[in-house]
Coordinates of N, CA and C in Angstrom, one line a residue:
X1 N 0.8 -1.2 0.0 CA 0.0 0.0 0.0 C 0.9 1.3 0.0
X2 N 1.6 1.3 0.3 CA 2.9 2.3 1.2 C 2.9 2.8 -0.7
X3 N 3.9 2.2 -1.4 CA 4.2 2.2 -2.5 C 3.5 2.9 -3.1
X4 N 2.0 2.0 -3.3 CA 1.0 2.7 -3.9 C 0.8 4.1 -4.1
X5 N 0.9 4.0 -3.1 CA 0.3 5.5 -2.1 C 1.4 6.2 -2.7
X6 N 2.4 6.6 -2.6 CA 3.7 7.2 -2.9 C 3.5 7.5 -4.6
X7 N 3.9 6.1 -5.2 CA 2.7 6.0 -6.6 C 2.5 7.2 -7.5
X8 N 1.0 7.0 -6.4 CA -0.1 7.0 -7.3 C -1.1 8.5 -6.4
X9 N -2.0 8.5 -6.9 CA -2.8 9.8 -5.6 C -4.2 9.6 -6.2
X10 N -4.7 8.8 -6.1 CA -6.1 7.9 -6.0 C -7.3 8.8 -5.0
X11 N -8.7 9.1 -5.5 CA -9.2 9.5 -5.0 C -9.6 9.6 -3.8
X12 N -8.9 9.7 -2.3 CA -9.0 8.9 -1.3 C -8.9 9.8 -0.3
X13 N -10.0 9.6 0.7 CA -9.8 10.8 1.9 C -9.5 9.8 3.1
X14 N -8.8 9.9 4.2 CA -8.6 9.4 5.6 C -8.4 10.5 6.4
X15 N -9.4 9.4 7.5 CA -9.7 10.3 8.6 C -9.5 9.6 9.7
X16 N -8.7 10.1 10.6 CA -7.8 9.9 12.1 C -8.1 10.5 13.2
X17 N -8.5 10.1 14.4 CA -8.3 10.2 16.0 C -6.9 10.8 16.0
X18 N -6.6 11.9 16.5 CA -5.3 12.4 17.3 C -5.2 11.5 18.5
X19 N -5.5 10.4 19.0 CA -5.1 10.5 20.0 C -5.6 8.5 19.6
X20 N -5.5 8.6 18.9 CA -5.6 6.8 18.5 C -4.8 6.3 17.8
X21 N -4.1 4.7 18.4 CA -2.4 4.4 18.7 C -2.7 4.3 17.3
X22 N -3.7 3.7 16.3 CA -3.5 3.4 14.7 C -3.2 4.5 14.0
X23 N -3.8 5.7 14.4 CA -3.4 7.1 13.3 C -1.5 6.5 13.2
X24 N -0.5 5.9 14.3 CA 0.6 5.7 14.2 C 1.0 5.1 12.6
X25 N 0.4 4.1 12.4 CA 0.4 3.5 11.2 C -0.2 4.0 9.9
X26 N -1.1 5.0 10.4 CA -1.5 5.4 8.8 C -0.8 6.1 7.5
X27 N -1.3 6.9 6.8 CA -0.7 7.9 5.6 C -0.9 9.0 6.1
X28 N -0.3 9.4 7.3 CA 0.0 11.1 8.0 C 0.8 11.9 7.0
X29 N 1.7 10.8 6.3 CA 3.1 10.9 6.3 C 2.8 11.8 5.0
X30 N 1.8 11.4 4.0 CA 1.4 11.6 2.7 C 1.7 13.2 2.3
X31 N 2.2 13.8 1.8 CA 2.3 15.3 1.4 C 1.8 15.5 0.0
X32 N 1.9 16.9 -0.9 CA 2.1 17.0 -1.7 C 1.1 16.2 -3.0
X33 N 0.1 15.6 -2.8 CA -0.8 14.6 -3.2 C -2.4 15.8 -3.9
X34 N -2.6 15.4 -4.7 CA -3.7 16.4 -5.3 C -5.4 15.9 -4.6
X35 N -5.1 14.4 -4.8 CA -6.4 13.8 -4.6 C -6.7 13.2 -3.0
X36 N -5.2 13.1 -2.8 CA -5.5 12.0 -1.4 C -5.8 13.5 -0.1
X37 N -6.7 13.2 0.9 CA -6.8 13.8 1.6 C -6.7 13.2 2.6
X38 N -6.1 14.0 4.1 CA -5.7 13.5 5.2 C -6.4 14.4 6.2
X39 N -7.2 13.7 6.7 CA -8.2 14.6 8.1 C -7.6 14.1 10.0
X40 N -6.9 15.2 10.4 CA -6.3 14.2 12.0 C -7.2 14.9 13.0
X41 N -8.1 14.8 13.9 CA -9.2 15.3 14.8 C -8.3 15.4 16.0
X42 N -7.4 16.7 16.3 CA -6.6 16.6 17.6 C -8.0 16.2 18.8
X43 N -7.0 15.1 19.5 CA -8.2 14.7 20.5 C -8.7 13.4 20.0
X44 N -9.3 12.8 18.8 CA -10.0 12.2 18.5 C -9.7 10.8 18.4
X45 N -10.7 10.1 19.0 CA -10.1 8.6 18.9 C -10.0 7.6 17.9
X46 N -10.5 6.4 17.9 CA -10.7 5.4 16.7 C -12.5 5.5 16.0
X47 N -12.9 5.9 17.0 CA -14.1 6.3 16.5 C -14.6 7.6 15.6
X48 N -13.6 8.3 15.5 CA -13.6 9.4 14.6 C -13.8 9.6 13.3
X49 N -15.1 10.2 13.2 CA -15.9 10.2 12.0 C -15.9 11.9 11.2
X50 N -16.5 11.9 9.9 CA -16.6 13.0 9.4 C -17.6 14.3 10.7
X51 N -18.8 13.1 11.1 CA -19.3 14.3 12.1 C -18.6 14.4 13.1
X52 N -17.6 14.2 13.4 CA -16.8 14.7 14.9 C -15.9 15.6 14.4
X53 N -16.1 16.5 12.9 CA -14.8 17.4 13.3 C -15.9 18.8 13.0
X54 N -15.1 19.7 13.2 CA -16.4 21.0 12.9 C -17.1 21.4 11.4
X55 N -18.1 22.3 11.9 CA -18.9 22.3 10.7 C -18.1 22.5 9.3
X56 N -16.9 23.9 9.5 CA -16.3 23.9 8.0 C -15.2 22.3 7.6
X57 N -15.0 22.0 8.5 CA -14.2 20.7 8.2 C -15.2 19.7 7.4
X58 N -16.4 19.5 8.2 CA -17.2 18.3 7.4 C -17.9 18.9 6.2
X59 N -17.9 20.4 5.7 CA -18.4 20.5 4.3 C -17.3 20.6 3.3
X60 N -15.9 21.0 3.8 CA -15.1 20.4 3.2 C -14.8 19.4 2.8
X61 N -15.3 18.0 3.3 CA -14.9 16.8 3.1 C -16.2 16.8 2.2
X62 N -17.5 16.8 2.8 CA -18.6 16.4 2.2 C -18.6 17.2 0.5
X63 N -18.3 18.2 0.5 CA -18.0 18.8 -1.5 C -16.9 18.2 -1.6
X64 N -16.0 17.9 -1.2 CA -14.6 17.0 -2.0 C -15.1 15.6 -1.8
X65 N -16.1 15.2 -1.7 CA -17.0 13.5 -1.8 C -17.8 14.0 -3.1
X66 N -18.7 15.1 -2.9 CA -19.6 15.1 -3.8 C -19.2 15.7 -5.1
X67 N -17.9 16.5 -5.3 CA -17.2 16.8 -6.7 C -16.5 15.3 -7.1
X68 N -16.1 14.5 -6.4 CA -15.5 13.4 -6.8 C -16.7 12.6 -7.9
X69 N -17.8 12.4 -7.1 CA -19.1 11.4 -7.5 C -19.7 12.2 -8.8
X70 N -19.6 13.6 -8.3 CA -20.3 14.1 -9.8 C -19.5 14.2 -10.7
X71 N -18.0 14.3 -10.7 CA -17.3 14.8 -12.1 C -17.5 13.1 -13.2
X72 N -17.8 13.9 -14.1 CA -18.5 13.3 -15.8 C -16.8 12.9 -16.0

């Protein structure tokens, strides 16, 4: 995946707990990437979802969902 990721920049958003040991392992690392998005919820655990970060954060995610689905 590592590779991939490095790669390639695949339409992909992830989203992270600040304060959950797996954010350790994820694609924090990722910079410089057009498509891949990286969301970290200081504070936020494993259960950290689009609605746990604030309002402009979750309509940023939610239009960069919904220009992905609609672009022709």
């Amino acid at each position: 995946m590592v590779k991939f990721l490095k790669e390639n920049d695949p339409e992909m958003i992830y989203i992270y707990g600040g304060d959950d040991p797996w954010t350790a392992s994820g694609v924090t690392w990722l910079k410089n990437k057009k498509n891949i998005k990286v969301y970290v919820l200081p504070g936020g655990s494993h259960t950290t979802r689009i609605g746990s970060f604030d309002t402009d954060t979750q309509e940023e995610i939610k239009t960069q969902i919904n220009a992905w689905l609609n672009k022709e």
